[in-house]
Amino acid sequence: MAACMSENGANGKLEFFLKVPFPTEREANIALQSLSPDPEPRKGGISKSLCVSGQTLSVSWAADEARILRVSVSSFLDHLSLVMETMDAFGPPVSQ
Amino acid sequence: MTIVIGFEGSANKIGIGIIKDGEVLSNPRRTYITPPGQGFLPGETAKHHRSVILTVLQEALDEAGLKAADIDCVAYTKGPGMGAPLVTVAIVARTVAQLWGKPLLGVNHCIGHIEMGRLITNAQNPTVLYVSGGNTQVIAYSERRYRIFGETIDIAVGNCLDRFARVIKISNDPSPGYNIEQMAKKGNKYIELPYTVKGMDVSFSGILSYIEDAAHKMLSTDQCTPEDLCFSLQETVFAMLVEITERAMAHCGSQEVLIVGGVGCNLRLQEMMGVMCKERGARIFATDESFCIDNGAMIAQAGWEMFRSGHVTELPDSWITQRYRTDEVEVTWRD
């Protein structure tokens, strides 16, 4: 995984970017579809967007406070880990 | 033939069940148990569920003797419940639905209880009392909705019981409600408590505050025992539940009562409800702890009914919701 942090980006927000490579494009899309439906539990102060390009899942965050950002990134990593474990245990995906 | 796998983890129990045409093929479950005096918090509960969910999933498939290809639909709890645990379970359900190429179905937790209760007991058109740590509702089916005739206006009855268990430091294993029930059997003295029925609705927060105060005062001066308080709390809150259920039965002309949800395990509640039903010439239905308590099979069963009548949840719409009213669901599988 590759990640970078930028302070006081556009709009004066804290930003965080994460890129997660998957073995196949299909698996990257499965992860995207599993992780994107739920909005952030917290109203305001944090936003997150996910997209897939090829075999890479990209996630970007923008937050008002470092604490909020840390909680959201940490939670996302837990969920990402669970998706990966699920794919390991019950994959590979059936052919479409 | 339709086989549905159901994922449930809206509170401190994580379960996965498999249903095939009205038959429960498997239903493994784990409970997150906290030390006496403590309730379970969303973050810790989600962590517990994450640590065991794939093991439970494998158990469910193994016990059912099925492979992923045999499953027709993946059902999960869309809500209501605790946010973090709901998300954890939904993520696994979404992932396996995609891995296996199966449709996904978001189920309302309350309707899961009702449909499992109907399946197991064969109740036809009962007035439903749904009582648990998170919900207290009196429900009757009418014109494609499970309609809420009465409910708690603050905390669920199970929440009241669980919090009282914390006050007197009762063990949470196997559940605080069960331990209150066992202690109540040894209670002798009835302590008068507020009786707060409000028409078809009920309120439990005042009773909880009152008995918390009573516990501190009366136990420190040996005016009564913890068993007496457990006995008194049960007699009061269960009588309230019986009253609102009877009122709903009278309004609807119902001849059946079905008790679902974790508190529905309580034999004293079943007994009190049974007495009321007998006096009315009605029938009472209840399930045992396999199905009263949150489980995956109940989600699979509601999912089975929904899937066969045309419900499917698209992935972008598969978000969980902490609040999901019972009457929001269109019941297309009943007349």
mmCIF file of N, CA, C and O in Angstrom, chain B residues 64-97:
data_model
loop_
_atom_site.group_PDB
_atom_site.id
_atom_site.type_symbol
_atom_site.label_atom_id
_atom_site.label_comp_id
_atom_site.label_asym_id
_atom_site.label_seq_id
_atom_site.Cartn_x
_atom_site.Cartn_y
_atom_site.Cartn_z
ATOM 1 N N ALA B 64 -24.235 -27.270 7.225
ATOM 2 C CA ALA B 64 -25.327 -27.447 6.264
ATOM 3 C C ALA B 64 -24.941 -28.446 5.177
ATOM 4 O O ALA B 64 -25.793 -28.905 4.418
ATOM 5 N N GLY B 65 -23.656 -28.769 5.093
ATOM 6 C CA GLY B 65 -23.182 -29.675 4.056
ATOM 7 C C GLY B 65 -23.299 -29.066 2.669
ATOM 8 O O GLY B 65 -23.584 -29.759 1.691
ATOM 9 N N LEU B 66 -23.078 -27.764 2.573
ATOM 10 C CA LEU B 66 -23.253 -27.068 1.297
ATOM 11 C C LEU B 66 -21.962 -26.417 0.825
ATOM 12 O O LEU B 66 -21.071 -26.119 1.609
ATOM 13 N N LYS B 67 -21.910 -26.171 -0.478
ATOM 14 C CA LYS B 67 -20.846 -25.355 -1.061
ATOM 15 C C LYS B 67 -21.442 -23.995 -1.426
ATOM 16 O O LYS B 67 -22.665 -23.846 -1.510
ATOM 17 N N ALA B 68 -20.558 -23.038 -1.676
ATOM 18 C CA ALA B 68 -21.024 -21.693 -2.016
ATOM 19 C C ALA B 68 -21.971 -21.710 -3.217
ATOM 20 O O ALA B 68 -22.957 -20.973 -3.264
ATOM 21 N N ALA B 69 -21.687 -22.573 -4.177
ATOM 22 C CA ALA B 69 -22.496 -22.617 -5.401
ATOM 23 C C ALA B 69 -23.956 -22.996 -5.129
ATOM 24 O O ALA B 69 -24.848 -22.664 -5.905
ATOM 25 N N ASP B 70 -24.198 -23.695 -4.012
ATOM 26 C CA ASP B 70 -25.559 -24.142 -3.701
ATOM 27 C C ASP B 70 -26.451 -23.003 -3.196
ATOM 28 O O ASP B 70 -27.674 -23.120 -3.202
ATOM 29 N N ILE B 71 -25.831 -21.929 -2.715
ATOM 30 C CA ILE B 71 -26.586 -20.811 -2.145
ATOM 31 C C ILE B 71 -27.264 -20.026 -3.262
ATOM 32 O O ILE B 71 -26.656 -19.765 -4.304
ATOM 33 N N ASP B 72 -28.530 -19.625 -3.035
ATOM 34 C CA ASP B 72 -29.241 -18.837 -4.045
ATOM 35 C C ASP B 72 -29.224 -17.340 -3.756
ATOM 36 O O ASP B 72 -29.325 -16.527 -4.670
ATOM 37 N N CYS B 73 -29.135 -16.979 -2.471
ATOM 38 C CA CYS B 73 -29.237 -15.564 -2.111
ATOM 39 C C CYS B 73 -28.505 -15.325 -0.794
ATOM 40 O O CYS B 73 -28.507 -16.186 0.094
ATOM 41 N N VAL B 74 -27.876 -14.151 -0.689
ATOM 42 C CA VAL B 74 -27.173 -13.756 0.531
ATOM 43 C C VAL B 74 -27.960 -12.643 1.217
ATOM 44 O O VAL B 74 -28.127 -11.556 0.652
ATOM 45 N N ALA B 75 -28.468 -12.937 2.419
ATOM 46 C CA ALA B 75 -29.238 -11.949 3.179
ATOM 47 C C ALA B 75 -28.415 -11.467 4.370
ATOM 48 O O ALA B 75 -27.641 -12.228 4.950
ATOM 49 N N TYR B 76 -28.579 -10.205 4.728
ATOM 50 C CA TYR B 76 -27.855 -9.643 5.875
ATOM 51 C C TYR B 76 -28.776 -8.637 6.558
ATOM 52 O O TYR B 76 -29.755 -8.166 5.969
ATOM 53 N N THR B 77 -28.443 -8.292 7.793
ATOM 54 C CA THR B 77 -29.244 -7.307 8.511
ATOM 55 C C THR B 77 -28.885 -5.905 8.043
ATOM 56 O O THR B 77 -27.758 -5.449 8.230
ATOM 57 N N LYS B 78 -29.852 -5.234 7.438
ATOM 58 C CA LYS B 78 -29.645 -3.859 7.004
ATOM 59 C C LYS B 78 -29.781 -2.901 8.198
ATOM 60 O O LYS B 78 -29.203 -1.820 8.209
ATOM 61 N N GLY B 79 -30.561 -3.295 9.176
ATOM 62 C CA GLY B 79 -30.798 -2.489 10.366
ATOM 63 C C GLY B 79 -32.080 -2.954 11.022
ATOM 64 O O GLY B 79 -32.760 -3.831 10.499
ATOM 65 N N PRO B 80 -32.522 -2.401 12.125
ATOM 66 C CA PRO B 80 -31.787 -1.455 12.959
ATOM 67 C C PRO B 80 -30.735 -2.140 13.817
ATOM 68 O O PRO B 80 -30.702 -3.361 13.898
ATOM 69 N N GLY B 81 -29.876 -1.347 14.432
ATOM 70 C CA GLY B 81 -28.866 -1.907 15.330
ATOM 71 C C GLY B 81 -27.709 -0.945 15.541
ATOM 72 O O GLY B 81 -27.783 0.232 15.199
ATOM 73 N N MET B 82 -26.642 -1.480 16.094
ATOM 74 C CA MET B 82 -25.431 -0.696 16.336
ATOM 75 C C MET B 82 -24.672 -0.502 15.026
ATOM 76 O O MET B 82 -24.455 -1.460 14.286
ATOM 77 N N GLY B 83 -24.219 0.721 14.781
ATOM 78 C CA GLY B 83 -23.606 1.040 13.500
ATOM 79 C C GLY B 83 -22.412 0.183 13.122
ATOM 80 O O GLY B 83 -22.398 -0.463 12.073
ATOM 81 N N ALA B 84 -21.388 0.183 13.973
ATOM 82 C CA ALA B 84 -20.143 -0.503 13.605
ATOM 83 C C ALA B 84 -20.327 -2.012 13.395
ATOM 84 O O ALA B 84 -19.827 -2.556 12.410
ATOM 85 N N PRO B 85 -21.030 -2.709 14.309
ATOM 86 C CA PRO B 85 -21.248 -4.141 14.053
ATOM 87 C C PRO B 85 -22.054 -4.408 12.781
ATOM 88 O O PRO B 85 -21.774 -5.360 12.056
ATOM 89 N N LEU B 86 -23.057 -3.568 12.498
ATOM 90 C CA LEU B 86 -23.855 -3.759 11.276
ATOM 91 C C LEU B 86 -22.974 -3.650 10.028
ATOM 92 O O LEU B 86 -23.106 -4.444 9.098
ATOM 93 N N VAL B 87 -22.081 -2.657 10.016
ATOM 94 C CA VAL B 87 -21.198 -2.460 8.866
ATOM 95 C C VAL B 87 -20.287 -3.665 8.668
ATOM 96 O O VAL B 87 -20.099 -4.148 7.552
ATOM 97 N N THR B 88 -19.710 -4.147 9.765
ATOM 98 C CA THR B 88 -18.807 -5.298 9.703
ATOM 99 C C THR B 88 -19.471 -6.481 9.011
ATOM 100 O O THR B 88 -18.902 -7.107 8.110
ATOM 101 N N VAL B 89 -20.691 -6.776 9.423
ATOM 102 C CA VAL B 89 -21.400 -7.936 8.878
ATOM 103 C C VAL B 89 -21.815 -7.692 7.426
ATOM 104 O O VAL B 89 -21.693 -8.581 6.577
ATOM 105 N N ALA B 90 -22.271 -6.473 7.138
ATOM 106 C CA ALA B 90 -22.704 -6.153 5.777
ATOM 107 C C ALA B 90 -21.542 -6.272 4.793
ATOM 108 O O ALA B 90 -21.720 -6.729 3.657
ATOM 109 N N ILE B 91 -20.358 -5.872 5.214
ATOM 110 C CA ILE B 91 -19.188 -5.934 4.331
ATOM 111 C C ILE B 91 -18.881 -7.377 3.933
ATOM 112 O O ILE B 91 -18.594 -7.669 2.766
ATOM 113 N N VAL B 92 -18.957 -8.296 4.891
ATOM 114 C CA VAL B 92 -18.705 -9.706 4.562
ATOM 115 C C VAL B 92 -19.804 -10.243 3.646
ATOM 116 O O VAL B 92 -19.526 -10.953 2.673
ATOM 117 N N ALA B 93 -21.052 -9.881 3.931
ATOM 118 C CA ALA B 93 -22.160 -10.341 3.093
ATOM 119 C C ALA B 93 -21.999 -9.835 1.659
ATOM 120 O O ALA B 93 -22.172 -10.590 0.696
ATOM 121 N N ARG B 94 -21.653 -8.555 1.511
ATOM 122 C CA ARG B 94 -21.456 -7.994 0.165
ATOM 123 C C ARG B 94 -20.319 -8.702 -0.561
ATOM 124 O O ARG B 94 -20.407 -8.987 -1.756
ATOM 125 N N THR B 95 -19.253 -8.961 0.176
ATOM 126 C CA THR B 95 -18.081 -9.572 -0.444
ATOM 127 C C THR B 95 -18.389 -10.984 -0.930
ATOM 128 O O THR B 95 -18.082 -11.326 -2.079
ATOM 129 N N VAL B 96 -19.017 -11.800 -0.086
ATOM 130 C CA VAL B 96 -19.290 -13.174 -0.527
ATOM 131 C C VAL B 96 -20.359 -13.201 -1.619
ATOM 132 O O VAL B 96 -20.315 -14.053 -2.508
ATOM 133 N N ALA B 97 -21.310 -12.262 -1.570
ATOM 134 C CA ALA B 97 -22.314 -12.211 -2.643
ATOM 135 C C ALA B 97 -21.632 -11.993 -3.993
ATOM 136 O O ALA B 97 -21.993 -12.603 -5.000
#
